[in-house]
PDB file of C-alpha atoms and ligand atoms in Angstrom:
ATOM      1  CA  MET A   1     -71.227  -0.119  48.808  1.00  0.00           C
ATOM      2  CA  CYS A   2     -72.030  -2.384  45.987  1.00  0.00           C
ATOM      3  CA  GLY A   3     -70.319  -3.278  43.225  1.00  0.00           C
ATOM      4  CA  ILE A   4     -71.613  -2.711  39.584  1.00  0.00           C
ATOM      5  CA  MET A   5     -70.062  -4.569  36.804  1.00  0.00           C
ATOM      6  CA  GLY A   6     -70.367  -4.406  33.232  1.00  0.00           C
ATOM      7  CA  TYR A   7     -68.467  -6.422  29.638  1.00  0.00           C
ATOM      8  CA  ILE A   8     -68.174  -5.302  25.853  1.00  0.00           C
ATOM      9  CA  GLY A   9     -66.587  -7.711  23.892  1.00  0.00           C
ATOM     10  CA  SER A  10     -65.458  -9.978  21.463  1.00  0.00           C
ATOM     11  CA  GLU A  11     -65.012 -13.431  24.478  1.00  0.00           C
ATOM     12  CA  GLU A  12     -68.200 -13.954  26.239  1.00  0.00           C
ATOM     13  CA  ALA A  13     -69.482 -12.326  29.163  1.00  0.00           C
ATOM     14  CA  TYR A  14     -70.046 -14.265  31.899  1.00  0.00           C
ATOM     15  CA  PRO A  15     -67.680 -16.143  32.987  1.00  0.00           C
ATOM     16  CA  ARG A  16     -65.432 -12.492  33.648  1.00  0.00           C
ATOM     17  CA  ILE A  17     -68.836 -11.122  34.742  1.00  0.00           C
ATOM     18  CA  ILE A  18     -69.002 -13.937  37.893  1.00  0.00           C
ATOM     19  CA  GLU A  19     -65.186 -13.201  37.982  1.00  0.00           C
ATOM     20  CA  GLY A  20     -66.087  -9.900  38.206  1.00  0.00           C
ATOM     21  CA  LEU A  21     -68.141 -10.595  40.495  1.00  0.00           C
ATOM     22  CA  HIS A  22     -66.001 -12.424  42.580  1.00  0.00           C
ATOM     23  CA  ARG A  23     -63.199  -9.434  43.210  1.00  0.00           C
ATOM     24  CA  LEU A  24     -65.649  -6.701  44.163  1.00  0.00           C
ATOM     25  CA  GLU A  25     -67.292  -9.125  46.568  1.00  0.00           C
ATOM     26  CA  TYR A  26     -64.982  -7.739  49.508  1.00  0.00           C
ATOM     27  CA  ARG A  27     -67.018  -4.284  49.439  1.00  0.00           C
ATOM     28  CA  GLY A  28     -69.663  -6.667  51.388  1.00  0.00           C
ATOM     29  CA  TYR A  29     -73.798  -7.461  49.377  1.00  0.00           C
ATOM     30  CA  ALA A  30     -77.040  -9.341  50.229  1.00  0.00           C
ATOM     31  CA  SER A  31     -77.423 -10.517  46.544  1.00  0.00           C
ATOM     32  CA  ALA A  32     -76.228 -11.202  43.885  1.00  0.00           C
ATOM     33  CA  GLY A  33     -77.556 -10.893  40.298  1.00  0.00           C
ATOM     34  CA  VAL A  34     -76.404 -10.518  36.088  1.00  0.00           C
ATOM     35  CA  ALA A  35     -77.986  -9.025  33.007  1.00  0.00           C
ATOM     36  CA  LEU A  36     -77.955 -10.683  28.823  1.00  0.00           C
ATOM     37  CA  LEU A  37     -78.446 -10.082  26.011  1.00  0.00           C
ATOM     38  CA  THR A  38     -78.318 -13.612  24.673  1.00  0.00           C
ATOM     39  CA  GLU A  39     -76.381 -14.914  21.378  1.00  0.00           C
ATOM     40  CA  ASN A  40     -80.678 -15.545  21.008  1.00  0.00           C
ATOM     41  CA  GLN A  41     -80.599 -11.328  21.268  1.00  0.00           C
ATOM     42  CA  GLU A  42     -82.756 -12.961  24.350  1.00  0.00           C
ATOM     43  CA  LEU A  43     -82.324  -9.495  27.596  1.00  0.00           C
ATOM     44  CA  ASN A  44     -82.612 -12.390  30.202  1.00  0.00           C
ATOM     45  CA  VAL A  45     -81.783 -11.275  34.075  1.00  0.00           C
ATOM     46  CA  TYR A  46     -80.728 -14.081  36.581  1.00  0.00           C
ATOM     47  CA  LYS A  47     -80.430 -12.189  40.041  1.00  0.00           C
ATOM     48  CA  CYS A  48     -80.592 -14.241  43.776  1.00  0.00           C
ATOM     49  CA  LYS A  49     -80.740 -12.689  47.247  1.00  0.00           C
ATOM     50  CA  GLY A  50     -76.986 -14.130  48.530  1.00  0.00           C
ATOM     51  CA  LYS A  51     -73.693 -14.802  47.228  1.00  0.00           C
ATOM     52  CA  VAL A  52     -72.092 -14.670  44.278  1.00  0.00           C
ATOM     53  CA  SER A  53     -72.527 -18.036  44.197  1.00  0.00           C
ATOM     54  CA  ASP A  54     -76.467 -18.846  44.891  1.00  0.00           C
ATOM     55  CA  LEU A  55     -76.283 -17.054  41.568  1.00  0.00           C
ATOM     56  CA  GLU A  56     -74.049 -19.419  39.211  1.00  0.00           C
ATOM     57  CA  ALA A  57     -75.315 -22.540  41.309  1.00  0.00           C
ATOM     58  CA  PHE A  58     -78.623 -20.848  40.284  1.00  0.00           C
ATOM     59  CA  ALA A  59     -77.933 -19.406  36.557  1.00  0.00           C
ATOM     60  CA  ARG A  60     -76.293 -23.346  36.018  1.00  0.00           C
ATOM     61  CA  GLN A  61     -78.267 -24.032  33.688  1.00  0.00           C
ATOM     62  CA  LYS A  62     -80.056 -21.205  32.767  1.00  0.00           C
ATOM     63  CA  ASP A  63     -79.328 -19.403  29.183  1.00  0.00           C
ATOM     64  CA  CYS A  64     -75.549 -17.401  29.749  1.00  0.00           C
ATOM     65  CA  SER A  65     -74.254 -17.400  26.793  1.00  0.00           C
ATOM     66  CA  GLY A  66     -73.715 -13.672  24.864  1.00  0.00           C
ATOM     67  CA  SER A  67     -70.864 -11.183  24.885  1.00  0.00           C
ATOM     68  CA  ILE A  68     -72.812  -8.452  26.181  1.00  0.00           C
ATOM     69  CA  ALA A  69     -73.554  -8.317  29.452  1.00  0.00           C
ATOM     70  CA  ILE A  70     -74.457  -6.507  33.226  1.00  0.00           C
ATOM     71  CA  GLY A  71     -73.725  -7.391  36.948  1.00  0.00           C
ATOM     72  CA  HIS A  72     -74.858  -6.646  40.359  1.00  0.00           C
ATOM     73  CA  THR A  73     -73.795  -7.353  44.252  1.00  0.00           C
ATOM     74  CA  ARG A  74     -76.151  -4.875  46.565  1.00  0.00           C
ATOM     75  CA  TRP A  75     -75.350  -3.625  49.726  1.00  0.00           C
ATOM     76  CA  ALA A  76     -79.841  -2.744  50.663  1.00  0.00           C
ATOM     77  CA  THR A  77     -81.040   0.868  50.905  1.00  0.00           C
ATOM     78  CA  HIS A  78     -84.494   0.378  49.485  1.00  0.00           C
ATOM     79  CA  GLY A  79     -86.667  -2.492  49.857  1.00  0.00           C
ATOM     80  CA  ALA A  80     -85.558  -5.816  51.887  1.00  0.00           C
ATOM     81  CA  PRO A  81     -82.512  -7.556  50.518  1.00  0.00           C
ATOM     82  CA  ASN A  82     -84.187 -10.161  48.720  1.00  0.00           C
ATOM     83  CA  ASP A  83     -84.363 -12.200  45.399  1.00  0.00           C
ATOM     84  CA  VAL A  84     -87.073  -9.543  44.334  1.00  0.00           C
ATOM     85  CA  ASN A  85     -85.248  -6.237  45.013  1.00  0.00           C
ATOM     86  CA  ALA A  86     -82.292  -7.734  43.367  1.00  0.00           C
ATOM     87  CA  HIS A  87     -80.230  -6.265  41.008  1.00  0.00           C
ATOM     88  CA  PRO A  88     -80.415  -5.856  37.616  1.00  0.00           C
ATOM     89  CA  HIS A  89     -83.803  -3.777  37.088  1.00  0.00           C
ATOM     90  CA  TYR A  90     -86.044  -4.528  33.763  1.00  0.00           C
ATOM     91  CA  SER A  91     -87.485  -1.300  32.898  1.00  0.00           C
ATOM     92  CA  GLY A  92     -91.549  -1.789  31.979  1.00  0.00           C
ATOM     93  CA  SER A  93     -91.387  -3.996  28.341  1.00  0.00           C
ATOM     94  CA  LYS A  94     -88.673  -5.248  29.349  1.00  0.00           C
ATOM     95  CA  ASN A  95     -86.280  -3.922  26.683  1.00  0.00           C
ATOM     96  CA  LEU A  96     -83.718  -2.442  28.736  1.00  0.00           C
ATOM     97  CA  ALA A  97     -81.832  -3.587  31.888  1.00  0.00           C
ATOM     98  CA  MET A  98     -80.359  -1.712  34.960  1.00  0.00           C
ATOM     99  CA  VAL A  99     -77.287  -2.629  37.749  1.00  0.00           C
ATOM    100  CA  HIS A 100     -76.979   1.284  40.252  1.00  0.00           C
ATOM    101  CA  ASN A 101     -74.912   1.371  43.246  1.00  0.00           C
ATOM    102  CA  GLY A 102     -75.842   4.554  44.733  1.00  0.00           C
ATOM    103  CA  ILE A 103     -79.297   5.894  46.425  1.00  0.00           C
ATOM    104  CA  ILE A 104     -81.833   8.158  43.983  1.00  0.00           C
ATOM    105  CA  GLU A 105     -83.439  10.406  47.032  1.00  0.00           C
ATOM    106  CA  ASN A 106     -86.232  11.345  45.207  1.00  0.00           C
ATOM    107  CA  TYR A 107     -87.264   8.401  43.148  1.00  0.00           C
ATOM    108  CA  ALA A 108     -90.085   8.533  45.190  1.00  0.00           C
ATOM    109  CA  SER A 109     -91.578  11.552  43.517  1.00  0.00           C
ATOM    110  CA  MET A 110     -90.856  10.180  40.656  1.00  0.00           C
ATOM    111  CA  LYS A 111     -92.064   6.914  40.989  1.00  0.00           C
ATOM    112  CA  ILE A 112     -95.915   8.213  41.522  1.00  0.00           C
ATOM    113  CA  GLU A 113     -95.364  10.651  38.321  1.00  0.00           C
ATOM    114  CA  LEU A 114     -94.620   7.120  36.643  1.00  0.00           C
ATOM    115  CA  GLN A 115     -97.314   4.991  37.850  1.00  0.00           C
ATOM    116  CA  LYS A 116    -100.028   8.177  36.798  1.00  0.00           C
ATOM    117  CA  ARG A 117     -98.882   7.210  33.785  1.00  0.00           C
ATOM    118  CA  GLY A 118     -99.612   3.592  34.028  1.00  0.00           C
ATOM    119  CA  HIS A 119     -95.472   1.900  35.448  1.00  0.00           C
ATOM    120  CA  VAL A 120     -96.306  -0.618  37.707  1.00  0.00           C
ATOM    121  CA  PHE A 121     -93.278  -1.851  39.688  1.00  0.00           C
ATOM    122  CA  LEU A 122     -92.102  -5.213  41.253  1.00  0.00           C
ATOM    123  CA  SER A 123     -89.680  -4.379  43.736  1.00  0.00           C
ATOM    124  CA  ASP A 124     -89.083  -1.838  46.241  1.00  0.00           C
ATOM    125  CA  THR A 125     -86.136   0.287  45.031  1.00  0.00           C
ATOM    126  CA  ASP A 126     -84.801   3.454  44.548  1.00  0.00           C
ATOM    127  CA  THR A 127     -83.037   1.337  41.032  1.00  0.00           C
ATOM    128  CA  GLU A 128     -86.279  -0.009  39.268  1.00  0.00           C
ATOM    129  CA  VAL A 129     -87.885   3.841  38.842  1.00  0.00           C
ATOM    130  CA  LEU A 130     -84.945   4.846  37.587  1.00  0.00           C
ATOM    131  CA  VAL A 131     -85.089   2.051  34.322  1.00  0.00           C
ATOM    132  CA  HIS A 132     -88.268   2.986  33.916  1.00  0.00           C
ATOM    133  CA  LEU A 133     -88.101   6.614  33.792  1.00  0.00           C
ATOM    134  CA  ILE A 134     -85.373   6.618  31.297  1.00  0.00           C
ATOM    135  CA  GLU A 135     -87.277   4.123  28.605  1.00  0.00           C
ATOM    136  CA  GLU A 136     -90.529   6.636  29.967  1.00  0.00           C
ATOM    137  CA  ILE A 137     -87.964   8.751  28.186  1.00  0.00           C
ATOM    138  CA  GLN A 138     -86.646   7.193  25.081  1.00  0.00           C
ATOM    139  CA  LYS A 139     -90.733   6.294  24.577  1.00  0.00           C
ATOM    140  CA  GLN A 140     -91.515   9.807  25.036  1.00  0.00           C
ATOM    141  CA  GLU A 141     -89.305  11.863  23.184  1.00  0.00           C
ATOM    142  CA  LYS A 142     -88.020   9.312  20.932  1.00  0.00           C
ATOM    143  CA  VAL A 143     -83.980  10.366  21.167  1.00  0.00           C
ATOM    144  CA  SER A 144     -81.449   7.627  21.862  1.00  0.00           C
ATOM    145  CA  LEU A 145     -80.614   5.231  24.603  1.00  0.00           C
ATOM    146  CA  SER A 146     -77.401   7.608  26.045  1.00  0.00           C
ATOM    147  CA  LYS A 147     -79.408  10.664  25.473  1.00  0.00           C
ATOM    148  CA  ALA A 148     -82.577   9.213  27.461  1.00  0.00           C
ATOM    149  CA  VAL A 149     -80.106   8.584  29.923  1.00  0.00           C
ATOM    150  CA  ARG A 150     -79.071  11.666  30.587  1.00  0.00           C
ATOM    151  CA  LEU A 151     -82.343  13.404  30.935  1.00  0.00           C
ATOM    152  CA  ALA A 152     -83.588  11.010  32.832  1.00  0.00           C
ATOM    153  CA  LEU A 153     -80.724  11.739  34.642  1.00  0.00           C
ATOM    154  CA  LYS A 154     -81.211  15.315  34.914  1.00  0.00           C
ATOM    155  CA  GLN A 155     -84.718  14.588  36.909  1.00  0.00           C
ATOM    156  CA  VAL A 156     -82.725  12.794  39.343  1.00  0.00           C
ATOM    157  CA  VAL A 157     -80.957  14.498  43.031  1.00  0.00           C
ATOM    158  CA  GLY A 158     -78.664  11.874  44.682  1.00  0.00           C
ATOM    159  CA  ALA A 159     -75.003   9.150  43.761  1.00  0.00           C
ATOM    160  CA  TYR A 160     -75.069   6.635  41.406  1.00  0.00           C
ATOM    161  CA  ALA A 161     -72.929   4.614  38.980  1.00  0.00           C
ATOM    162  CA  ILE A 162     -75.283   3.185  36.521  1.00  0.00           C
ATOM    163  CA  ILE A 163     -74.917   0.681  33.675  1.00  0.00           C
ATOM    164  CA  VAL A 164     -77.959   1.149  31.605  1.00  0.00           C
ATOM    165  CA  LEU A 165     -77.897  -2.208  28.781  1.00  0.00           C
ATOM    166  CA  SER A 166     -80.783  -2.281  26.172  1.00  0.00           C
ATOM    167  CA  LYS A 167     -82.026  -5.415  23.778  1.00  0.00           C
ATOM    168  CA  ASP A 168     -82.222  -2.960  20.656  1.00  0.00           C
ATOM    169  CA  ASN A 169     -78.656  -1.930  21.639  1.00  0.00           C
ATOM    170  CA  PRO A 170     -76.518  -4.559  21.320  1.00  0.00           C
ATOM    171  CA  ASN A 171     -73.377  -3.243  20.990  1.00  0.00           C
ATOM    172  CA  GLN A 172     -73.656  -1.093  23.463  1.00  0.00           C
ATOM    173  CA  LEU A 173     -73.735  -0.125  27.735  1.00  0.00           C
ATOM    174  CA  VAL A 174     -74.332   3.118  28.646  1.00  0.00           C
ATOM    175  CA  VAL A 175     -73.088   3.899  31.295  1.00  0.00           C
ATOM    176  CA  ALA A 176     -72.918   7.201  33.722  1.00  0.00           C
ATOM    177  CA  LYS A 177     -71.602   8.054  37.544  1.00  0.00           C
ATOM    178  CA  LYS A 178     -72.357  11.038  39.759  1.00  0.00           C
ATOM    179  CA  GLY A 179     -70.821  11.056  42.875  1.00  0.00           C
ATOM    180  CA  SER A 180     -70.136   6.956  43.542  1.00  0.00           C
ATOM    181  CA  PRO A 181     -67.371   5.520  42.262  1.00  0.00           C
ATOM    182  CA  LEU A 182     -66.929   3.561  38.347  1.00  0.00           C
ATOM    183  CA  VAL A 183     -63.196   2.578  36.416  1.00  0.00           C
ATOM    184  CA  ILE A 184     -63.432   1.664  32.676  1.00  0.00           C
ATOM    185  CA  GLY A 185     -60.308  -0.671  31.255  1.00  0.00           C
ATOM    186  CA  ILE A 186     -60.283  -0.396  27.048  1.00  0.00           C
ATOM    187  CA  GLY A 187     -59.325  -4.551  26.553  1.00  0.00           C
ATOM    188  CA  VAL A 188     -58.153  -5.702  23.100  1.00  0.00           C
ATOM    189  CA  ASN A 189     -61.644  -5.965  20.826  1.00  0.00           C
ATOM    190  CA  GLU A 190     -63.338  -5.761  24.520  1.00  0.00           C
ATOM    191  CA  PHE A 191     -64.274  -2.893  27.678  1.00  0.00           C
ATOM    192  CA  LEU A 192     -65.146  -3.353  30.989  1.00  0.00           C
ATOM    193  CA  VAL A 193     -67.087  -1.703  33.563  1.00  0.00           C
ATOM    194  CA  ALA A 194     -67.286  -1.304  37.346  1.00  0.00           C
ATOM    195  CA  SER A 195     -66.730   0.252  40.479  1.00  0.00           C
ATOM    196  CA  ASP A 196     -62.864   0.173  41.191  1.00  0.00           C
ATOM    197  CA  ALA A 197     -60.067  -1.140  39.189  1.00  0.00           C
ATOM    198  CA  THR A 198     -60.285  -5.207  40.900  1.00  0.00           C
ATOM    199  CA  PRO A 199     -62.353  -7.213  38.273  1.00  0.00           C
ATOM    200  CA  MET A 200     -59.732  -5.353  35.385  1.00  0.00           C
TER     201      MET A 200
HETATM  202  N1  LIG B 301     -80.602   1.606  46.205  1.00  0.00           N
HETATM  203  C1  LIG B 301     -80.715   0.635  45.367  1.00  0.00           C
HETATM  204  C2  LIG B 301     -80.545  -0.317  46.314  1.00  0.00           C
HETATM  205  O1  LIG B 301     -80.914   0.029  47.457  1.00  0.00           O
HETATM  206  C3  LIG B 301     -78.781   0.793  45.502  1.00  0.00           C
HETATM  207  C4  LIG B 301     -78.045  -0.083  46.562  1.00  0.00           C
HETATM  208  C5  LIG B 301     -76.357  -0.420  46.144  1.00  0.00           C
HETATM  209  O2  LIG B 301     -76.200   0.645  45.652  1.00  0.00           O
HETATM  210  O3  LIG B 301     -76.011  -1.410  45.623  1.00  0.00           O
HETATM  211  O4  LIG B 301     -81.299  -1.495  45.590  1.00  0.00           O
END
């Protein structure tokens, strides 16, 4: 049972995500990661095997600016607990990054279909398949991010709580859940989203 966390607001997102991930540590995990939309409009993913403190050490010299970010502590179900399989996962173009709690049961057939369309996967996770599918639908159907997420999830069998961050939508986090917990916190000029209320 992993932890997911998202922040969008007027403050720096990275310290809030890290604090939230620390509060979610009790749920158990083997790797941690963050995706940040920086002040330079770059969508950066930092992730590694180990503890949230290892992630903090890894990200220390990197650009952690920006007021929108997502984070994850992973309880591996598909793929070994290593750096590559850690979340967040990028879409093929690296325009999207996603964190996921749960299991996509039919990921293998979706992966084969996407590979036939030229998608290349870096990890062994079910999660990476879903974020590629969302991007493929965006491309094919020319729909908004939230619509593409909705259409992709119609194809999914399984349980999930997801947060999607997009380079092209700097003021939006798209979230969805089915069978996995997800809490939304509404603050003053800020929103938080997490697997449970402890980060709030
Ligand atoms: N099934 C995903 C994975 O193995 C998510 C696991 C989780 O909930 O942490 O990466």
